[in-house]
mmCIF file of C-alpha atoms in Angstrom:
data_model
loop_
_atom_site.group_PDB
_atom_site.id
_atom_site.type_symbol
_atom_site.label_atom_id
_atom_site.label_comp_id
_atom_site.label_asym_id
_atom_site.label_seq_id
_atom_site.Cartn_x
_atom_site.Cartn_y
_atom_site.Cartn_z
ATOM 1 C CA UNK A 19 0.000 0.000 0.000
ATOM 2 C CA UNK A 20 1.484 3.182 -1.301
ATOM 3 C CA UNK A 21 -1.467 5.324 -1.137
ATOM 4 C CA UNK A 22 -4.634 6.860 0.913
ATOM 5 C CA UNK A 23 -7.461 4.374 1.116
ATOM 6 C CA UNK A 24 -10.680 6.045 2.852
ATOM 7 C CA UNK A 25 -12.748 3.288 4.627
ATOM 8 C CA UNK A 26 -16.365 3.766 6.460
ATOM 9 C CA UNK A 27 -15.785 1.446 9.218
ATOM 10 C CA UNK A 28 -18.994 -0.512 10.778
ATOM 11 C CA UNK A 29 -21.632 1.801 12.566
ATOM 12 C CA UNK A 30 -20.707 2.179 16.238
ATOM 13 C CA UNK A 31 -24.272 2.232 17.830
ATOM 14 C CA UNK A 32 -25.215 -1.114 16.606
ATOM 15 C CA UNK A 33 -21.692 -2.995 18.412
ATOM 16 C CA UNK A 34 -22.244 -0.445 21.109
ATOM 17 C CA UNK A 35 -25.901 -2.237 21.590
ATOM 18 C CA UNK A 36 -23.799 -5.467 20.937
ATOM 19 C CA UNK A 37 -21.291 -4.864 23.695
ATOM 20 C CA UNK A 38 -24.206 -3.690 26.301
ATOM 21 C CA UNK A 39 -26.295 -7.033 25.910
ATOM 22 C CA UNK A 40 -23.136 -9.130 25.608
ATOM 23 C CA UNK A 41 -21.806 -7.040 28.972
ATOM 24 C CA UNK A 42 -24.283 -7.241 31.490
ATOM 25 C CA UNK A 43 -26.269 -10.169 30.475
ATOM 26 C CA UNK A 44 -23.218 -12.192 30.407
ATOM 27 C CA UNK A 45 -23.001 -10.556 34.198
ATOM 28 C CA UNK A 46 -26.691 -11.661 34.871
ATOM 29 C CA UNK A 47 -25.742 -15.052 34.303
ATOM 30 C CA UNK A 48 -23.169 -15.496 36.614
ATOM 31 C CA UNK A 49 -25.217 -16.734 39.166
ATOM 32 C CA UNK A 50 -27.348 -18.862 37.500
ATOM 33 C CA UNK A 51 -24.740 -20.968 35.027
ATOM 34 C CA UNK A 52 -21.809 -22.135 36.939
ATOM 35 C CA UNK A 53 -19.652 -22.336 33.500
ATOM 36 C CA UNK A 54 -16.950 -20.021 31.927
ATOM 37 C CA UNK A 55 -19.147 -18.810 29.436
ATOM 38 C CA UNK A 56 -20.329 -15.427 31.337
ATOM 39 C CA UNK A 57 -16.570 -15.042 31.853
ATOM 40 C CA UNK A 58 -15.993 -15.243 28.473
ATOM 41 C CA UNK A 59 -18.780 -13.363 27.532
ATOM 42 C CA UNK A 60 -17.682 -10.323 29.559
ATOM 43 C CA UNK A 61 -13.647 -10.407 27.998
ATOM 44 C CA UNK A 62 -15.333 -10.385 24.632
ATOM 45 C CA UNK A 63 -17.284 -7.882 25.233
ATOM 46 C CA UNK A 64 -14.000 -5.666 26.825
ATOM 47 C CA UNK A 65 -12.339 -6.743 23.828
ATOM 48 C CA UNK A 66 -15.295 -5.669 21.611
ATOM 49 C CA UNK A 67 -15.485 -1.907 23.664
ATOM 50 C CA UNK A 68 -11.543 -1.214 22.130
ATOM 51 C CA UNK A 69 -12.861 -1.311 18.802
ATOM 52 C CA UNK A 70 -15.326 1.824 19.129
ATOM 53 C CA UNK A 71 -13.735 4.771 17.035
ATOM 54 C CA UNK A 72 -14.958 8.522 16.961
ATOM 55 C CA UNK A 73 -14.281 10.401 14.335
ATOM 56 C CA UNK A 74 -14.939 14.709 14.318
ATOM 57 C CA UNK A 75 -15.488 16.483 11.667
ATOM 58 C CA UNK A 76 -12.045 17.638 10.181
ATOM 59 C CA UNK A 77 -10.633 14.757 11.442
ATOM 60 C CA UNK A 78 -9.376 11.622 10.333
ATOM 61 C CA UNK A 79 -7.804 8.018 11.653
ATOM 62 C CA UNK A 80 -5.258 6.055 10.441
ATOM 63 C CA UNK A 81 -5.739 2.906 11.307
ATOM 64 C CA UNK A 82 -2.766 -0.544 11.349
ATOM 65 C CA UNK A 83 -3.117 -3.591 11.689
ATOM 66 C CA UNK A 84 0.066 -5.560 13.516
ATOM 67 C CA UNK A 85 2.418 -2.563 11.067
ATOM 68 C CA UNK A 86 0.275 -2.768 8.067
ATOM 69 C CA UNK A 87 -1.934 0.111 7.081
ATOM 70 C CA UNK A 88 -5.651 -0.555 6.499
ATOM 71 C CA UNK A 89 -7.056 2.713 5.559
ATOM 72 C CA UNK A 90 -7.913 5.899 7.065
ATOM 73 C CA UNK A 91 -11.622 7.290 7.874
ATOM 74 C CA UNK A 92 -12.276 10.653 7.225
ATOM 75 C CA UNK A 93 -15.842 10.754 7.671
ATOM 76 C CA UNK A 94 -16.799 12.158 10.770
ATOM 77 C CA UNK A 95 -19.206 10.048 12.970
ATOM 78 C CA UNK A 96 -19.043 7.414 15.364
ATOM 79 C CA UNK A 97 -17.870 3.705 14.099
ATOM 80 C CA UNK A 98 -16.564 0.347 15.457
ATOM 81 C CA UNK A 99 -13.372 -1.336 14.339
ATOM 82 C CA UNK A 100 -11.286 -3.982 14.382
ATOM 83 C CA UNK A 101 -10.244 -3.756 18.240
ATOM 84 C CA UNK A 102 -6.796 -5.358 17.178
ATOM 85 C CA UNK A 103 -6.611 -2.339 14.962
ATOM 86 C CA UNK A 104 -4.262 1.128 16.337
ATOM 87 C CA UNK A 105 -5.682 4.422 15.555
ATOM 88 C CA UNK A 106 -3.173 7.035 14.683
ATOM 89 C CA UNK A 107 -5.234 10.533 14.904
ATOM 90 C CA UNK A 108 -4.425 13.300 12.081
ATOM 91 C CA UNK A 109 -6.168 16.736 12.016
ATOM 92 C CA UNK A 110 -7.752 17.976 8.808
ATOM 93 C CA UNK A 111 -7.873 20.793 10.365
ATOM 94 C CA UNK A 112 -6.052 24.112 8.585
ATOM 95 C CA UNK A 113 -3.231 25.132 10.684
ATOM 96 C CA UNK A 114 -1.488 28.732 11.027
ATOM 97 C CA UNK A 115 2.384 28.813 11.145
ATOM 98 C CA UNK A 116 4.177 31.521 12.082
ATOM 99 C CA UNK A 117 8.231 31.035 11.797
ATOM 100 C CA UNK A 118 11.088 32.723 13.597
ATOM 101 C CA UNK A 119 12.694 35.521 12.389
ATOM 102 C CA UNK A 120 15.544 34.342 10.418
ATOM 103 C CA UNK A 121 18.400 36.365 9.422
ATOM 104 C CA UNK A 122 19.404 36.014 6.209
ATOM 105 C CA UNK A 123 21.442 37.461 2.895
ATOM 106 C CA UNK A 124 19.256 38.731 -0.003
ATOM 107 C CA UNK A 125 20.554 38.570 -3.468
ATOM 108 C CA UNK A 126 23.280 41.630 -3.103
ATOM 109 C CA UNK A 127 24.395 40.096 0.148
ATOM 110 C CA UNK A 128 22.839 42.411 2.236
ATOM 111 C CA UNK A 129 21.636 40.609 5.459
ATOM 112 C CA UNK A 130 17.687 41.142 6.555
ATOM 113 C CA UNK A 131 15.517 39.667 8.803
ATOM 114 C CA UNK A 132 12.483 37.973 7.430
ATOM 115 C CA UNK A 133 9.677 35.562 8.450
ATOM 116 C CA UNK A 134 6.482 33.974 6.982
ATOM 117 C CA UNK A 135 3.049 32.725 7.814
ATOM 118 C CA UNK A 136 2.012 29.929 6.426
ATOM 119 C CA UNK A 137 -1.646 28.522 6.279
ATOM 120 C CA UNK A 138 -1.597 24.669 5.790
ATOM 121 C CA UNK A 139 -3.599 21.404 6.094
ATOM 122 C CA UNK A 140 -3.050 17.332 5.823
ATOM 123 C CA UNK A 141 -4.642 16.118 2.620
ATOM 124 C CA UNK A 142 -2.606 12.843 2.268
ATOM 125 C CA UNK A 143 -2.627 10.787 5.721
ATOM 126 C CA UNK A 144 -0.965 8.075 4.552
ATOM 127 C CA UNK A 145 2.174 10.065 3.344
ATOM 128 C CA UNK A 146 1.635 12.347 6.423
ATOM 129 C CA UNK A 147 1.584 9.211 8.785
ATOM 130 C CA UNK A 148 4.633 7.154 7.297
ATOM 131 C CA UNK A 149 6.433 9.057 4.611
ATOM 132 C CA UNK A 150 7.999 11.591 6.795
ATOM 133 C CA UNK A 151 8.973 11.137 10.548
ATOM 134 C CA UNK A 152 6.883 14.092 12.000
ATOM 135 C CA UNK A 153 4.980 15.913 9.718
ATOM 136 C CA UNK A 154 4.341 19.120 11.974
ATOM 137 C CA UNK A 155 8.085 19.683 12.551
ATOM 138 C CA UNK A 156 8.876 18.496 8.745
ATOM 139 C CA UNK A 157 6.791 21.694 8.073
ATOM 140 C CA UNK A 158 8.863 23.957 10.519
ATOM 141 C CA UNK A 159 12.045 22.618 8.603
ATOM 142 C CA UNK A 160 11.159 22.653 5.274
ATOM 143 C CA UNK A 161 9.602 26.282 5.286
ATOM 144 C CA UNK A 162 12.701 27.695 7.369
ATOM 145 C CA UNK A 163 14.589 26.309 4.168
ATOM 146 C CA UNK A 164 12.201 28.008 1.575
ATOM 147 C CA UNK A 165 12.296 31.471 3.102
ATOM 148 C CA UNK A 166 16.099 31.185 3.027
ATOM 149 C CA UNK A 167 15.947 30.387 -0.342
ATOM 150 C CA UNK A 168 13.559 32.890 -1.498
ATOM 151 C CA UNK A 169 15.379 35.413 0.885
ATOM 152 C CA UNK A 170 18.603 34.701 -1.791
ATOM 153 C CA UNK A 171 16.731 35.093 -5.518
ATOM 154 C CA UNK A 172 15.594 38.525 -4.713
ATOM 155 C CA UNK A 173 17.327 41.807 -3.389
ATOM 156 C CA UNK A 174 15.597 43.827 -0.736
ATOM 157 C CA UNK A 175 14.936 47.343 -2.701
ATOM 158 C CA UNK A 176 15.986 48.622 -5.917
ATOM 159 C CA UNK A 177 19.468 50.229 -5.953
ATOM 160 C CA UNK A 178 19.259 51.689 -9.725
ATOM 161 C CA UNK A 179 21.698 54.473 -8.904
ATOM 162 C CA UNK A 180 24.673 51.452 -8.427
ATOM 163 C CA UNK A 181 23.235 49.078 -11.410
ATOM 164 C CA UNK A 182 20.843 47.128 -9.639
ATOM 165 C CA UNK A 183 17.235 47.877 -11.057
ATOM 166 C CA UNK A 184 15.427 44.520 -10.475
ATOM 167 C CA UNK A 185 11.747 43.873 -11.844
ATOM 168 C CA UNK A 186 11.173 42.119 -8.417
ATOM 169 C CA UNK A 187 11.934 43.230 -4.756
ATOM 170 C CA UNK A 188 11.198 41.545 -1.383
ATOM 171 C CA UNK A 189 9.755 44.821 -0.066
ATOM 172 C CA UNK A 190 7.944 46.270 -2.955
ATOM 173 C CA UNK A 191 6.639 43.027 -4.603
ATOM 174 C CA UNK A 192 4.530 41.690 -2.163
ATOM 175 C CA UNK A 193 2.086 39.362 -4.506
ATOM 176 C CA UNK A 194 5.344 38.148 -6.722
ATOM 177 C CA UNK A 195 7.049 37.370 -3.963
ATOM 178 C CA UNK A 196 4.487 35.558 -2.128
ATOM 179 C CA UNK A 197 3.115 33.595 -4.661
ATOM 180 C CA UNK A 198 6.817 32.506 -5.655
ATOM 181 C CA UNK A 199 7.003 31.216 -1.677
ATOM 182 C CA UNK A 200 3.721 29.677 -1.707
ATOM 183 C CA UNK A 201 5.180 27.477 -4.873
ATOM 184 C CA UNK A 202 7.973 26.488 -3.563
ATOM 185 C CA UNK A 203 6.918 25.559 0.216
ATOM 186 C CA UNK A 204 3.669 23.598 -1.465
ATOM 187 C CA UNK A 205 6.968 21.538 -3.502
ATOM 188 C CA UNK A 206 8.670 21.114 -0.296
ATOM 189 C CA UNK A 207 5.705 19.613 1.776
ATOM 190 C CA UNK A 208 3.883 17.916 -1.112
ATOM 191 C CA UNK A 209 6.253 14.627 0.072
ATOM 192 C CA UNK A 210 4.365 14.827 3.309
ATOM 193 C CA UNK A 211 0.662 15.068 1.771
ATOM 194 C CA UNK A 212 0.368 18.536 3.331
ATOM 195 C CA UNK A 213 -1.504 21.068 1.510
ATOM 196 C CA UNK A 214 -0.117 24.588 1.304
ATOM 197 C CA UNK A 215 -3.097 26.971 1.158
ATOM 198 C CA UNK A 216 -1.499 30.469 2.038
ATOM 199 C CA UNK A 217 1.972 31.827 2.104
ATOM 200 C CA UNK A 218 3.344 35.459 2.660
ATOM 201 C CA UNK A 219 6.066 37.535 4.491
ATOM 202 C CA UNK A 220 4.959 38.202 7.648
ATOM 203 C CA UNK A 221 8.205 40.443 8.383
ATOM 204 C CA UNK A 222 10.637 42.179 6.601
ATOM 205 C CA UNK A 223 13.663 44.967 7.714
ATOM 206 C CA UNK A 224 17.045 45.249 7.431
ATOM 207 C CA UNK A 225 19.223 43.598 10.048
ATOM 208 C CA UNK A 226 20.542 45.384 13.207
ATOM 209 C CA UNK A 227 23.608 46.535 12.072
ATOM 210 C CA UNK A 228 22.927 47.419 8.637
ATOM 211 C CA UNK A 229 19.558 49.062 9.605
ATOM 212 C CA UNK A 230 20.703 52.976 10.320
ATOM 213 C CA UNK A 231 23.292 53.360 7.438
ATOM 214 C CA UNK A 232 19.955 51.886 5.098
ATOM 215 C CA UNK A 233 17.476 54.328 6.512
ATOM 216 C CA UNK A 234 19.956 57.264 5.835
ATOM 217 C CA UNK A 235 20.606 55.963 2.311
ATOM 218 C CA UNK A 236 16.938 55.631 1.826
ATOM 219 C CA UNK A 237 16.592 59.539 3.396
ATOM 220 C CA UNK A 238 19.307 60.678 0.830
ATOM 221 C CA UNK A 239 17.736 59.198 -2.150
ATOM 222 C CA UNK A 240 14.611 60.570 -1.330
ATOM 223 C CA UNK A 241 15.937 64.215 -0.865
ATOM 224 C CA UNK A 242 18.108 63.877 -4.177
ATOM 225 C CA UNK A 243 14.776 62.784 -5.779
ATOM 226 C CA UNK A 244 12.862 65.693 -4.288
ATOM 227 C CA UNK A 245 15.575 68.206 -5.003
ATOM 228 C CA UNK A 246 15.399 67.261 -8.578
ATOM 229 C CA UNK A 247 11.630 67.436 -8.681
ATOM 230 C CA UNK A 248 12.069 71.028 -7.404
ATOM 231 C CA UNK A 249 14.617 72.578 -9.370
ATOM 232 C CA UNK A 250 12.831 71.069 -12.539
ATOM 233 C CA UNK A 251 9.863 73.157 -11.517
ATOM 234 C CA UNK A 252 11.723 76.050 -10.497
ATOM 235 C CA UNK A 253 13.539 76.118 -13.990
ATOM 236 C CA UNK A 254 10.237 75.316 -15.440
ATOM 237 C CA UNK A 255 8.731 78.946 -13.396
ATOM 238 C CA UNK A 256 11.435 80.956 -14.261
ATOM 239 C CA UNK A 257 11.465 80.048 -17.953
ATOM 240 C CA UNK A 258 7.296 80.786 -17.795
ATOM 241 C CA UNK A 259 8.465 84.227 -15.966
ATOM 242 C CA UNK A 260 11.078 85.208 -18.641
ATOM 243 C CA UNK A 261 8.637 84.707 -21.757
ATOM 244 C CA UNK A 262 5.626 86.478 -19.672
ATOM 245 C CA UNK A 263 7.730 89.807 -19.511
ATOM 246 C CA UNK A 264 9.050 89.892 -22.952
ATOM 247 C CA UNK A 265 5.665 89.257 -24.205
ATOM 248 C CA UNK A 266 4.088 91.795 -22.394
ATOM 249 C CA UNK A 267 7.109 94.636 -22.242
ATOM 250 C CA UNK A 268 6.760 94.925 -18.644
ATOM 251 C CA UNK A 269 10.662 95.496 -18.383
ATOM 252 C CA UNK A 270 13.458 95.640 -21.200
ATOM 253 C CA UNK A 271 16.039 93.010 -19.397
ATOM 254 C CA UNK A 272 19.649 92.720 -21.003
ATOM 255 C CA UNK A 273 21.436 89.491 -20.846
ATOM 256 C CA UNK A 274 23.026 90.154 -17.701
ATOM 257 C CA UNK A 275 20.019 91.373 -15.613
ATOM 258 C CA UNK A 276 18.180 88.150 -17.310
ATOM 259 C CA UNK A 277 20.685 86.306 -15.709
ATOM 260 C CA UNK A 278 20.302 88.797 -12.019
ATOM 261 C CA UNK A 279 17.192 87.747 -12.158
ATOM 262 C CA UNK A 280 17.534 83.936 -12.971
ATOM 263 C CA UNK A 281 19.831 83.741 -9.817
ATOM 264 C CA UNK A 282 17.543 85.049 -7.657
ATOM 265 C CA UNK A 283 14.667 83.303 -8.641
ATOM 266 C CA UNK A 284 16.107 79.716 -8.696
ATOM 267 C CA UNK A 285 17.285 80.706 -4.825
ATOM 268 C CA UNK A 286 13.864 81.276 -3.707
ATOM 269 C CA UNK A 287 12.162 78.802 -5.623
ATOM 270 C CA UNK A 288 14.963 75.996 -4.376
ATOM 271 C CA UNK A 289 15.922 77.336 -0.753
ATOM 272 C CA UNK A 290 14.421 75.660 1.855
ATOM 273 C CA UNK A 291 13.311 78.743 4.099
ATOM 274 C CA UNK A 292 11.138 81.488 2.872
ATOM 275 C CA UNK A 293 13.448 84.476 1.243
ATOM 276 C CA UNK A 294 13.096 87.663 2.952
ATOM 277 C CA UNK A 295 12.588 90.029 -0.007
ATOM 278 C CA UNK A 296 14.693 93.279 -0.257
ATOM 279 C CA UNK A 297 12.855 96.368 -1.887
ATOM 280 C CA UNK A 298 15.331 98.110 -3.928
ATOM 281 C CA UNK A 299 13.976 102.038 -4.098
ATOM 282 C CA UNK A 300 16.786 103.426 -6.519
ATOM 283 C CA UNK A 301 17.120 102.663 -10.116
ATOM 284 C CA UNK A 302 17.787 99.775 -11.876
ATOM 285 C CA UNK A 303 21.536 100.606 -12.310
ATOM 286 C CA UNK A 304 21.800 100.917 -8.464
#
């Protein structure tokens, strides 16, 4: 047997009627037949009560016979069994795991911490039961192992300014990323019949030591990009401000008062405090 058989097992209110006649009538008749059979009666009838089997819904037995599997019952309800037979319990149930942060290198080396949470469920029992060891710590392992990996295909952020623009990102690519965890934890676990139904980072930062110098170069990219937003609309204001005088002869600038007056724009439009303005009540050559 290589593969999950699902059995319905006989109904356990009909042996449970069995065993309660067999039980106490065979105790009734103690004292009027002087003869083993009451005794024997009443161990068959103890042997007969380790065969009842309850099954809830969501759950499942696998049930052996002297090492051999028989077949598991999945349908919830209550049954009698071989009593000879054991009865290995397995959950159906869907199960939340929530690993450790591990600390790890992403693709440019760079180490973070990072953790998942994994949704999962038994759908084989047989190859949960007997083709791994423990199936619940097989789980822990083998998606411990898959975060590292994933942790190494893909950098943290986007570093385009040293020739590393990547399409996909652990921190920006949040769908990507977890549906290229989900695939590889469900081929990790499929050897243990387990089921993977959700997968995705459950935390994600730089590590300790690498964390501060990150943030600033995160701050500095973001004021260079800001800066260059600004003086692209302060060129963009002066050039508007230029073309609105000549077209309207409000003032005949030469070159070098064009260029006066460039300066000074392209310092109030870029400074970062408001200018304090300067009335100048001579003429223009003063």
């Amino acid at each position: 047997m290589k593969e999950e058989k699902i059995i319905v097992p006989a109904n356990g209110y009909l042996m449970l009627f069995v065993f309660l006649v067999l039980f106490f009538g065979s105790i009734a008749l103690i004292p009027i037949y002087q003869t083993p059979w009451p005794v024997i009666g009443i161990v068959a009838a103890l042997i007969i009560a380790f065969g009842f089997l309850m099954v809830q819904p969501n759950g499942s037995r696998v049930l052996l016979l002297f090492g051999k599997y028989v077949g598991t019952v999945k349908k919830n309800g209550y049954y009698w069994v071989n009593p000879f037979y054991t009865k290995k319990k397995i959950s159906l149930r869907a199960s939340n795991f929530d690993s450790e942060r591990l600390k790890v290198n992403d693709k440019l080396g760079n180490p973070v911490m990072i953790s998942t949470i994994l949704v999962w469920r038994v759908q084989n029992t047989y190859k949960a039961a007997f083709d791994v060891d423990n199936y619940e710590n097989f789980v822990r392992v083998q998606t411990d192992a898959a975060v590292r990996k994933l942790a190494s295909m893909y950098p943290y952020d986007n570093f385009a300014d040293e020739g590393h623009d990547e399409d996909i990102t652990l921190r920006s690519s949040v769908n990507e990323v977890s549906n290229a965890l989900e695939k590889e934890i469900d081929e990790r676990l499929s050897i243990a019949g387990i089921e993977v139904l959700e997968a995705r980072i459950g935390y994600l930062a730089y590590a300790q030591e690498i964390a501060n110098a990150m943030l600033k170069r995160q701050q500095a990219t973001a004021i260079v990009a800001a800066r260059h937003k600004i003086v692209e609309g302060a060129v963009s204001m002066v050039e508007m401000a230029i073309e609105e005088l000549n077209k309207k002869n409000v003032v005949d600038l030469d070159e070098e008062r064009k260029a006066a007056m460039v300066s000074n724009l392209m310092v109030v439009l870029c400074g970062d405090k408001d200018a304090s303005p300067v009335v100048n009540t001579g003429t223009l050559s003063h």
